[in-house]
Coordinates of C-alpha atoms and ligand atoms in Angstrom, one line a residue:
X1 CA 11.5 -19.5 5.9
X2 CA 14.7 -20.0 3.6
X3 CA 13.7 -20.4 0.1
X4 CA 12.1 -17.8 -2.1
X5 CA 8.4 -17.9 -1.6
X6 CA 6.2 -18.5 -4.4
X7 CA 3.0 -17.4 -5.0
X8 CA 0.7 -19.6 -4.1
X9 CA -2.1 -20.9 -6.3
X10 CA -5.3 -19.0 -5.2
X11 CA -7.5 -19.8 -8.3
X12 CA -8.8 -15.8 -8.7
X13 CA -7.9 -12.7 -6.7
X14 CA -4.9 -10.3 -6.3
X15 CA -1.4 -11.4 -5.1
X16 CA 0.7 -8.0 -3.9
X17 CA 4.7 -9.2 -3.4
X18 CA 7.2 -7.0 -2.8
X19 CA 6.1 -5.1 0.6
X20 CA 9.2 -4.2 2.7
X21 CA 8.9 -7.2 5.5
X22 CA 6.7 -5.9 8.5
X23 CA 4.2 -4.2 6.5
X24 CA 1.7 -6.3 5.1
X25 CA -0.2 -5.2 8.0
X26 CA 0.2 -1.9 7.0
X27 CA -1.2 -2.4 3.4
X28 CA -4.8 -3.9 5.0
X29 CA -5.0 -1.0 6.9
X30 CA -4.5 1.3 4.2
X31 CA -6.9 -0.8 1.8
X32 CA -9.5 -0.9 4.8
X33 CA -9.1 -4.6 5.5
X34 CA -10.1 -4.4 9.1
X35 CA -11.3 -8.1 9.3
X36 CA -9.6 -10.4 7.7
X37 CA -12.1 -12.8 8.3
X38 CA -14.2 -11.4 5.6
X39 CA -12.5 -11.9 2.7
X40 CA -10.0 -14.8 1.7
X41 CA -6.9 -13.7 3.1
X42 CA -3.3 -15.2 3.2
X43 CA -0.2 -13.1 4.6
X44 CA 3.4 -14.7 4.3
X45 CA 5.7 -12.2 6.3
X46 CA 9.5 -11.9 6.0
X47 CA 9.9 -14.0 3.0
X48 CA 13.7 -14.2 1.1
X49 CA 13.3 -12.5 -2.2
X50 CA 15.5 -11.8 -5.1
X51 CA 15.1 -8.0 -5.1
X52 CA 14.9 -7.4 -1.5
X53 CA 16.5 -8.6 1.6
X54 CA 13.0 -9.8 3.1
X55 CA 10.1 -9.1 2.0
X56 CA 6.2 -10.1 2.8
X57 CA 3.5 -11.0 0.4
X58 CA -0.1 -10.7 0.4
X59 CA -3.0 -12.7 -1.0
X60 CA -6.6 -11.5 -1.2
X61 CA -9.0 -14.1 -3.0
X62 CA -12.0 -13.4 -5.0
X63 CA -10.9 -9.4 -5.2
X64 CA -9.2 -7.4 -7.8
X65 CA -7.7 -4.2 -6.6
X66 CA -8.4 -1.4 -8.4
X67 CA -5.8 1.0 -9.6
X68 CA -6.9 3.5 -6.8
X69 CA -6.6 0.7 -4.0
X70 CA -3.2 -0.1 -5.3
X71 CA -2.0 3.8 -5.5
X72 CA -3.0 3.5 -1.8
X73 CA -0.4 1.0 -1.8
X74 CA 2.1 2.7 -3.3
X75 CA 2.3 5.2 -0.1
X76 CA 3.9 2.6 2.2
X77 CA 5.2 0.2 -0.1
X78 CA 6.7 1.6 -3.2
X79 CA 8.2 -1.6 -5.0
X80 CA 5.5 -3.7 -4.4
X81 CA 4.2 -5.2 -7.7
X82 CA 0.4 -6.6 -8.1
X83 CA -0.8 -9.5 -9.9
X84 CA -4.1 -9.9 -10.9
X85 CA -5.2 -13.8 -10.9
X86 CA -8.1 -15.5 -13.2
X87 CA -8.5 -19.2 -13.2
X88 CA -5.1 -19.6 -11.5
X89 CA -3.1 -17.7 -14.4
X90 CA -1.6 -14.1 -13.5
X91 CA -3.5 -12.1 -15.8
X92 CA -2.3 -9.1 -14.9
X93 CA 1.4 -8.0 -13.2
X94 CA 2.5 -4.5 -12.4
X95 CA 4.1 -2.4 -10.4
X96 CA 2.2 -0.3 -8.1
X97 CA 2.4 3.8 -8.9
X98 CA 3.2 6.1 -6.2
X99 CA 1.1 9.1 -7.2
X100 CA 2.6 13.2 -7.3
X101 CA 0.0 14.2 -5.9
X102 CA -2.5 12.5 -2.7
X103 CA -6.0 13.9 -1.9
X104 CA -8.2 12.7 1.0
X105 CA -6.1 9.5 1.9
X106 CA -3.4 11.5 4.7
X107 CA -4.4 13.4 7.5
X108 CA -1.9 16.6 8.4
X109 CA 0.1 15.4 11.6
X110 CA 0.3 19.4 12.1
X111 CA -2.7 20.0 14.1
X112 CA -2.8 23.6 13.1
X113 CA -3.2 23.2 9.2
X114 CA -6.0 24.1 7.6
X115 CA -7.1 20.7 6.2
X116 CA -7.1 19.6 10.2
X117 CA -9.9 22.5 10.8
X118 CA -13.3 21.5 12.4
X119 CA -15.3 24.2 10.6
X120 CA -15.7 24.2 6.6
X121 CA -13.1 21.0 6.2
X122 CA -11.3 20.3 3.6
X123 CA -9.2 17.2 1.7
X124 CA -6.2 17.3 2.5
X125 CA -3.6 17.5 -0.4
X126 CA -0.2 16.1 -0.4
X127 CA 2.8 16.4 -2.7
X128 CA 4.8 13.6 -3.3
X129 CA 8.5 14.7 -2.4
X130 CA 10.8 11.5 -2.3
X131 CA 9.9 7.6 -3.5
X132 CA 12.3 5.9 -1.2
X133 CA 11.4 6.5 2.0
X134 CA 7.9 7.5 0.9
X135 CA 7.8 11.2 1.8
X136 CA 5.1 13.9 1.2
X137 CA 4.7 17.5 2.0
X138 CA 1.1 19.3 2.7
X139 CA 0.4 21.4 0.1
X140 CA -1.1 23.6 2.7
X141 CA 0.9 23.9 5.8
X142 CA 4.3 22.6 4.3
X143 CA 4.0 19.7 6.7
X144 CA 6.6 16.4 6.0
X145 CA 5.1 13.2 6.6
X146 CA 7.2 10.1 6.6
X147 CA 5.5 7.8 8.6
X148 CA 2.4 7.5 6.4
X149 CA 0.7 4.9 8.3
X150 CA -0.2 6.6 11.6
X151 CA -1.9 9.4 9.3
X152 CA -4.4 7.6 7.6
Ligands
ZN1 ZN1 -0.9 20.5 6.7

């Protein structure tokens, strides 16, 4: 895998490029893509890209991703950018948004926090701290998460 991949002609979905290399496995998970036998899926992993040193790539057919799917993205992979495809044309190409604040999505690593309680639960809430690495802070405990992806 020398040359700089290009996205491949699927005739209608969503393309998401960009994802540090090792983690498009990551971003299924996070989008709830358990079987990938279920929807049209393509993975190219450890591509050569311009903007990053390696990078992998991920192509879902027949599904656009909606902003909140793509926020969801945004917690493990920062620069990845989206692009929306109709009729083989991009439609749509942006960046994905890393939001301030996260509700629901990540579980407290701190067993003792509030939003971790068995009775009367509640969502938890984190703050978005640093964009690269990723980095958020409960907003009830204090709690830094970095490793996003073994708390969701
Ligand atoms: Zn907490």
């Amino acid at each position: 895998m020398e040359k700089e991949i290009k996205v491949a002609p699927i005739k209608n979905g969503t393309v998401v490029d960009h994802i540090p290399a090792g983690r498009a496995l990551d971003v299924f998970k996070i989008l709830g893509i358990e079987s990938p036998a279920k929807e049209e899926i393509s993975t190219t992993m450890n591509a050569r890209s311009k903007k990053m040193e390696r990078k992998d790539l991920i192509m879902i057919e027949n599904r656009e991703l909606s902003a909140d799917e793509t926020d969801k993205i945004a917690l493990i992979a920062p620069q990845a950018t989206i692009n929306i495809i109709e009729n083989s044309e991009v439609i749509v190409k942006h960046r994905v948004e890393l939001p301030k604040e996260i509700e629901g999505i990540i579980r407290c690593a701190n067993s003792n926090c509030i939003s971790n309680a068995e009775k009367e639960p509640i969502a938890s809430k984190f703050i978005t701290i640093s964009n690269n690495p990723p980095t958020f802070r409960c907003d009830y405990c204090g709690w830094i998460i970095k490793n996003v992806v073994a708390c969701i």
